[in-house]
CSV table of C-alpha atoms and ligand atoms in Angstrom, one decimal:
chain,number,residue,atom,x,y,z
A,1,UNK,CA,-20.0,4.1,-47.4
A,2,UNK,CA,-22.0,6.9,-45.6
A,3,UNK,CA,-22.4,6.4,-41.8
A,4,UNK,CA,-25.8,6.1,-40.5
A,5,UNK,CA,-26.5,8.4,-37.4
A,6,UNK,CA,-27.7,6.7,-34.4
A,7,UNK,CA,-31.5,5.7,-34.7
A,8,UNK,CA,-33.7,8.0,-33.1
A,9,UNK,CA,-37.3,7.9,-31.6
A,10,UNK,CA,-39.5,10.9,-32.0
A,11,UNK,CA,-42.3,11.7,-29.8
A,12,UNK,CA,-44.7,14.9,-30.1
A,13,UNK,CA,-47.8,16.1,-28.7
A,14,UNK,CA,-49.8,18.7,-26.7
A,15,UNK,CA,-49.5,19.3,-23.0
A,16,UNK,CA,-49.4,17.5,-20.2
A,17,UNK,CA,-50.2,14.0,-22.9
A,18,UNK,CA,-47.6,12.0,-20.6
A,19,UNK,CA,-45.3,11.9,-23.7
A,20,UNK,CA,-42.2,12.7,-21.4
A,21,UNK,CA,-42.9,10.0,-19.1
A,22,UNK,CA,-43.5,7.7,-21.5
A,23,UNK,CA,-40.4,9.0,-23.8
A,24,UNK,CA,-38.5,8.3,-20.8
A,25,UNK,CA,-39.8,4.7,-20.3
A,26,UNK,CA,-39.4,3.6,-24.2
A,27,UNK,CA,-35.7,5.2,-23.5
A,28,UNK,CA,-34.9,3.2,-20.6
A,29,UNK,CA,-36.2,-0.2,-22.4
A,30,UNK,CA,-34.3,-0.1,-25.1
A,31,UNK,CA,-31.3,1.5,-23.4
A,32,UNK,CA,-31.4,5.4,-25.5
A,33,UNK,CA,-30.0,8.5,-24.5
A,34,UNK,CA,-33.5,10.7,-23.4
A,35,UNK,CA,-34.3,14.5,-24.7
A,36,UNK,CA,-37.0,16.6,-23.1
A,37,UNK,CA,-37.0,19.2,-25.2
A,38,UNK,CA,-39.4,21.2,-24.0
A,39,UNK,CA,-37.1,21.5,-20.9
A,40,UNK,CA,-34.6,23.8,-23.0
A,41,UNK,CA,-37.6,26.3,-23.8
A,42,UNK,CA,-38.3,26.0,-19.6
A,43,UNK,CA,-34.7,26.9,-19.0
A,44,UNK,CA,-34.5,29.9,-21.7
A,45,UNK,CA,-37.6,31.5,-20.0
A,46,UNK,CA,-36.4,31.0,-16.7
A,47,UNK,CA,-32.8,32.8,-17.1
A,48,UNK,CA,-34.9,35.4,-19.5
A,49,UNK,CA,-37.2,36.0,-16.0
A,50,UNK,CA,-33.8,36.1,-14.2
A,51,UNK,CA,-31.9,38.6,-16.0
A,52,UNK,CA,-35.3,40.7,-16.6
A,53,UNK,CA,-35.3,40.0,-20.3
A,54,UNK,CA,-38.5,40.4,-22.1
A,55,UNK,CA,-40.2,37.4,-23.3
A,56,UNK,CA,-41.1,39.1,-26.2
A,57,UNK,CA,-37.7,40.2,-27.0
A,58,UNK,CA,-36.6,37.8,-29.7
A,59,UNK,CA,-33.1,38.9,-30.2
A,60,UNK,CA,-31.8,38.5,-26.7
A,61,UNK,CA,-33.8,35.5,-26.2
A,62,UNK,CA,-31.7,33.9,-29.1
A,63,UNK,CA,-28.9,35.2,-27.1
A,64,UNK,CA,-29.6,32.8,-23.9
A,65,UNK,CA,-30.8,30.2,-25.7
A,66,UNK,CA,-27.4,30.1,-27.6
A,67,UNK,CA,-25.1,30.4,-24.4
A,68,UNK,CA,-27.0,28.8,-21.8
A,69,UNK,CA,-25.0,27.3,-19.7
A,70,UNK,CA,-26.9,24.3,-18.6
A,71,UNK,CA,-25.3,20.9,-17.5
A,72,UNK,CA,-27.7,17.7,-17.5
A,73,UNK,CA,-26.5,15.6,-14.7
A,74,UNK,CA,-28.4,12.2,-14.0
A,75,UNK,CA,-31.6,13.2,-13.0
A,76,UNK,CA,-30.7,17.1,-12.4
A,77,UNK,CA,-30.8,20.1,-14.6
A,78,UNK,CA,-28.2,22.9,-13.6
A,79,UNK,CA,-27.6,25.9,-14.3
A,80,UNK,CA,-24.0,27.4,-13.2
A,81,UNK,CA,-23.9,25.2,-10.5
A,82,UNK,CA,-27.4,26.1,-9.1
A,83,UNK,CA,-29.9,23.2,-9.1
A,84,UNK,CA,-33.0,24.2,-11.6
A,85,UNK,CA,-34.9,21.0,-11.7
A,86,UNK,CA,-38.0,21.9,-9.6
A,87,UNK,CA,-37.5,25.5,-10.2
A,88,UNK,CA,-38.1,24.4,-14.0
A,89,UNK,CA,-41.1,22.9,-13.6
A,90,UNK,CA,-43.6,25.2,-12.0
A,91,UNK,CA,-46.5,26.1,-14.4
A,92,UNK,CA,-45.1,29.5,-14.8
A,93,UNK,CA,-42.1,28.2,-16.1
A,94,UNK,CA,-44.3,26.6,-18.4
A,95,UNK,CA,-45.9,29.6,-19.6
A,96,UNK,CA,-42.9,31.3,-20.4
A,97,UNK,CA,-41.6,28.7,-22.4
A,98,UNK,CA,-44.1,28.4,-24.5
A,99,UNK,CA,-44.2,32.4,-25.4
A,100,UNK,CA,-40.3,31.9,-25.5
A,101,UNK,CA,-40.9,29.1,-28.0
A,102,UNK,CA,-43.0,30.8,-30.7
A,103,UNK,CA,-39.9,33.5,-31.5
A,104,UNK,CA,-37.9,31.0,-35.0
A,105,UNK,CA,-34.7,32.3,-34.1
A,106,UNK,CA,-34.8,31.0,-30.3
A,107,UNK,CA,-35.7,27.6,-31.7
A,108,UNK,CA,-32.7,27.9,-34.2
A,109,UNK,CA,-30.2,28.7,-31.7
A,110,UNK,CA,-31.3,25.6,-29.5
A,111,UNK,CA,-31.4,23.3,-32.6
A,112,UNK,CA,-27.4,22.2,-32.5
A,113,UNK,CA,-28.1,21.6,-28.8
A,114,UNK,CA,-30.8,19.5,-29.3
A,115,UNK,CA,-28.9,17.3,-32.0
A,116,UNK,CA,-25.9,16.6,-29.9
A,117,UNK,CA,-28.5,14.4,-27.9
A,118,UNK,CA,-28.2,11.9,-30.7
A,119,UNK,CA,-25.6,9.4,-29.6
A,120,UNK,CA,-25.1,5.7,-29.5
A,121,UNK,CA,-27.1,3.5,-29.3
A,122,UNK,CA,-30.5,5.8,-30.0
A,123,UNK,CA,-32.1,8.5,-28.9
A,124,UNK,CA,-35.6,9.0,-27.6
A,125,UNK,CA,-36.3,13.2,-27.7
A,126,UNK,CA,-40.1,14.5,-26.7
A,127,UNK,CA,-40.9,17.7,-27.7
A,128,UNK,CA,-43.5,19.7,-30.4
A,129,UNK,CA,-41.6,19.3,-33.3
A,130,UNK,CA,-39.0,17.1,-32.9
A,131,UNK,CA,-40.1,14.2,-36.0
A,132,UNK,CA,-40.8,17.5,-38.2
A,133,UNK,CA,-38.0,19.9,-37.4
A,134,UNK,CA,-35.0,18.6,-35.3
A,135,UNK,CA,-35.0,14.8,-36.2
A,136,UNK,CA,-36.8,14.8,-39.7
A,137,UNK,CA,-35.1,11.1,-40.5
A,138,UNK,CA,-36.3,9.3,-37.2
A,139,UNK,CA,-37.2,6.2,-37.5
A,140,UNK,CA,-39.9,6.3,-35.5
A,141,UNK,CA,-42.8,9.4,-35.1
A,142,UNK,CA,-45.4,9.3,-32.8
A,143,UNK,CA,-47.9,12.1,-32.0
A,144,UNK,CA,-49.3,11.3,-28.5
A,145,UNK,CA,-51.7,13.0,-26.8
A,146,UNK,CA,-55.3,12.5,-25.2
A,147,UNK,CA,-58.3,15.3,-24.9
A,148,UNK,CA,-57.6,18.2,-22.6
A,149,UNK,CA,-60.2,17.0,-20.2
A,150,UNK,CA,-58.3,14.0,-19.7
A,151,UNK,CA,-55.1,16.1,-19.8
A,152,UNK,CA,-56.2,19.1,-17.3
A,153,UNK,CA,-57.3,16.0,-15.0
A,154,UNK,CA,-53.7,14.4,-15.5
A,155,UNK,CA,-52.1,17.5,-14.7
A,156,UNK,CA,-54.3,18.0,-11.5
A,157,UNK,CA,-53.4,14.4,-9.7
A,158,UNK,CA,-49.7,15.2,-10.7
A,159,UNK,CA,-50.1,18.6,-9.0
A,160,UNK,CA,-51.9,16.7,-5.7
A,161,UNK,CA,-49.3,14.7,-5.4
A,162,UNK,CA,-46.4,16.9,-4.9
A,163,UNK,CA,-48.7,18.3,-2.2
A,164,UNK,CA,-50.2,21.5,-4.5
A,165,UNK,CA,-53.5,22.6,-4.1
A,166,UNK,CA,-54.8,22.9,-7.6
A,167,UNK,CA,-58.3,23.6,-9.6
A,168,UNK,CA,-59.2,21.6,-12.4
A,169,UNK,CA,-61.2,24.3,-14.6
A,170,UNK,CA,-57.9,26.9,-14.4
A,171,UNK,CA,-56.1,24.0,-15.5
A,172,UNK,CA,-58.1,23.4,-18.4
A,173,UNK,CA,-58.5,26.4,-19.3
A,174,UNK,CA,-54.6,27.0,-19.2
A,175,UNK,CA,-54.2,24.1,-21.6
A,176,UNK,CA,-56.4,25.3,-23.9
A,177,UNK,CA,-54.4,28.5,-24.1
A,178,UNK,CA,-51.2,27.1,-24.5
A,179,UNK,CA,-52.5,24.6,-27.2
A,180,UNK,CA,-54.2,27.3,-29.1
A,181,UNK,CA,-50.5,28.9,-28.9
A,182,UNK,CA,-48.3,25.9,-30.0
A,183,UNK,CA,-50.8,25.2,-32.9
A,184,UNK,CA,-51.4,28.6,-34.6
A,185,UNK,CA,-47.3,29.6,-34.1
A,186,UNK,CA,-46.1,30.2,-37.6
A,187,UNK,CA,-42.4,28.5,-36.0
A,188,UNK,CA,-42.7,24.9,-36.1
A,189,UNK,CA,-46.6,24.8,-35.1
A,190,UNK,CA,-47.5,21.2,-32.8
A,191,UNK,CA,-49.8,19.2,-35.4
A,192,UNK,CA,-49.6,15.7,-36.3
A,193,UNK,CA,-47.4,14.9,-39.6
A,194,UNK,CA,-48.3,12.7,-42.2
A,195,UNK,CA,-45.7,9.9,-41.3
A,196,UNK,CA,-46.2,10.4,-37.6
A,197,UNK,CA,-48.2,7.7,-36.3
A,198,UNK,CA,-51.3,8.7,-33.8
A,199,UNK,CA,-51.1,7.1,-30.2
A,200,UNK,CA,-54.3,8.9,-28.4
A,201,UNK,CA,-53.5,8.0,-24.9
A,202,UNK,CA,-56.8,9.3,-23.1
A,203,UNK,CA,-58.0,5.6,-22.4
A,204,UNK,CA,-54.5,3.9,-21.5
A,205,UNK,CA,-52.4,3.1,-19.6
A,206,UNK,CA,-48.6,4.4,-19.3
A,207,UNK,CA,-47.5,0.8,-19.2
A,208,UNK,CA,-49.7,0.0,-22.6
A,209,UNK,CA,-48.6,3.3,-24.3
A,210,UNK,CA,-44.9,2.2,-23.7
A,211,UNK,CA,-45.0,-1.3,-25.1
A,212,UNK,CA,-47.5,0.3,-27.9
A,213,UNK,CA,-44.2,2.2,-29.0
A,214,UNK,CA,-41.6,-0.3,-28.6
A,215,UNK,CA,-44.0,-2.6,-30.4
A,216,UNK,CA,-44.1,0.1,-33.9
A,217,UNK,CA,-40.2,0.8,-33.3
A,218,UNK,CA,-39.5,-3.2,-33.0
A,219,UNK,CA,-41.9,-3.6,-36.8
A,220,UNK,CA,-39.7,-0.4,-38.3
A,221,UNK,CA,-36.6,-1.8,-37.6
A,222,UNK,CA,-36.8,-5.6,-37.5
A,223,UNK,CA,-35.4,-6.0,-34.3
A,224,UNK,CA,-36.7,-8.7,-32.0
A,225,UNK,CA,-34.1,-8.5,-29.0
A,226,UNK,CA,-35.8,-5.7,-27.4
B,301,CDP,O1,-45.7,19.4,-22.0
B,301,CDP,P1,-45.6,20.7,-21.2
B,301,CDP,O2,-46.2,21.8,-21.9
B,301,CDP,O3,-46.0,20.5,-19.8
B,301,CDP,O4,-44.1,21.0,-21.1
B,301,CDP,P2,-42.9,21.0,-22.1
B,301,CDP,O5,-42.9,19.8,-23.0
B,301,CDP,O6,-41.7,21.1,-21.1
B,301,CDP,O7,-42.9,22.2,-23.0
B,301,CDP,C1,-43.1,23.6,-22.5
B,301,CDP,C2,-43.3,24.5,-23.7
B,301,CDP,O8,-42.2,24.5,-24.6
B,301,CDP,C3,-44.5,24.1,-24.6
B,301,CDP,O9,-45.7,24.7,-24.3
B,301,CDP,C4,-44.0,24.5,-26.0
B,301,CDP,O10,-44.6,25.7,-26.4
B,301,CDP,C5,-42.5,24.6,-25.9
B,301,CDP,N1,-41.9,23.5,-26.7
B,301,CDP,C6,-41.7,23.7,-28.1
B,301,CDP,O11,-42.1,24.7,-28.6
B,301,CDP,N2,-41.0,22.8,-28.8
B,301,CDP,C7,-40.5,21.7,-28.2
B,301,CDP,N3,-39.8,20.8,-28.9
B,301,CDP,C8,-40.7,21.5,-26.8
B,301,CDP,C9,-41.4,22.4,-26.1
């Protein structure tokens, strides 16, 4: 009898759509391991900035992508010992990991990574391409995301909060860069797949686009107890 790898939940979209926060929601209800991909292209530009590597240099950018030495503990991302969770976050960090992300043989050498995420009982993994490249059996695909108005204004009360003075048009105008980047890569380009199904979020709630998912995963697999 072949084995059946643990079930796994696949979440894409665009920018700042709230998939991670709601990938991490759906993960927590149903007890899965959690993958924020996008975090691994954060981390590869960051030590590329660090060690003055070129983010346009595709062969030693495969290089730290394949040896990074990166430990996820609880809620913190490390780095040989030093504490990268913040430092991970910023909007350049962004930047550079989404020109890191367009070079195919980065995202090769983070694929085995990414797969070792799937464990017992389930994963939940948000990313770009993670139900057309990584986790092509999921059982569940989603493609959420909401317009970029609605995303740049997102991003903006996020940004407020932690106490940084934003503006909303630079904001836009930066998503609408890095869209236009993740869509036209030849690598794994962000679009919506057939079998993905299409969860526009721009007039919902995180609570409703949470029970929307577990509501499509519980139909797929018949299961009731969650
Ligand atoms: O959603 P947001 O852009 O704020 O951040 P992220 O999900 O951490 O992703 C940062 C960048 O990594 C994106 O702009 C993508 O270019 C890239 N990425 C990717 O190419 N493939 C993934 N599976 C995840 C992220």
């Amino acid at each position: 009898m072949v084995e059946s790898l643990p079930p796994v939940i696949a979440i894409d979209g665009p920018s700042a759509s709230g998939k991670g926060t709601v990938a991490q929601k759906v993960a927590e209800a149903l007890g899965f391991h959690y993958l924020d991909s996008g975090s691994l292209y954060r981390l590869v530009g960051l030590v590329a900035r660090n060690s003055g590597i070129s983010l346009d240099d595709e062969v030693r950018l495969a290089g730290v992508a394949g040896n990074l030495a990166v430990a996820f503990s609880g809620d913190k991302i490390l780095i040989e010992k030093q504490d990268v969770t913040e430092g991970i976050r910023t909007e350049e960090s962004g930047r550079a990991a989404s020109a890191v992300a367009v070079h195919p043989q980065v995202r090769t050498a983070l694929l085995d990574r990414q797969r070792a995420f799937r464990q017992l009982p389930g994963l939940v993994a948000d990313g770009r391409d993670m139900g057309s490249v990584v986790f092509p059996d999921a059982r569940l695909k989603v493609f959420l995301t909401a317009t970029v108005e609605e995303r740049a204004m997102r991003r903006y009360k996020q940004l407020k909060q932690k106490g940084i003075v934003a503006t909303l048009d630079p904001l836009l105008q930066d998503l609408r860069e890095r869209d236009a980047r993740d869509e036209s890569r030849s690598a794994a380009p962000l679009r919506q797949g057939s079998d993905a199904r299409l969860l526009d979020t721009t007039a919902m709630s995180i609570a409703d686009a949470v029970e929307r998912v577990l509501t499509w995963y519980r139909a797929e697999t018949g299961d009731a107890r969650h």
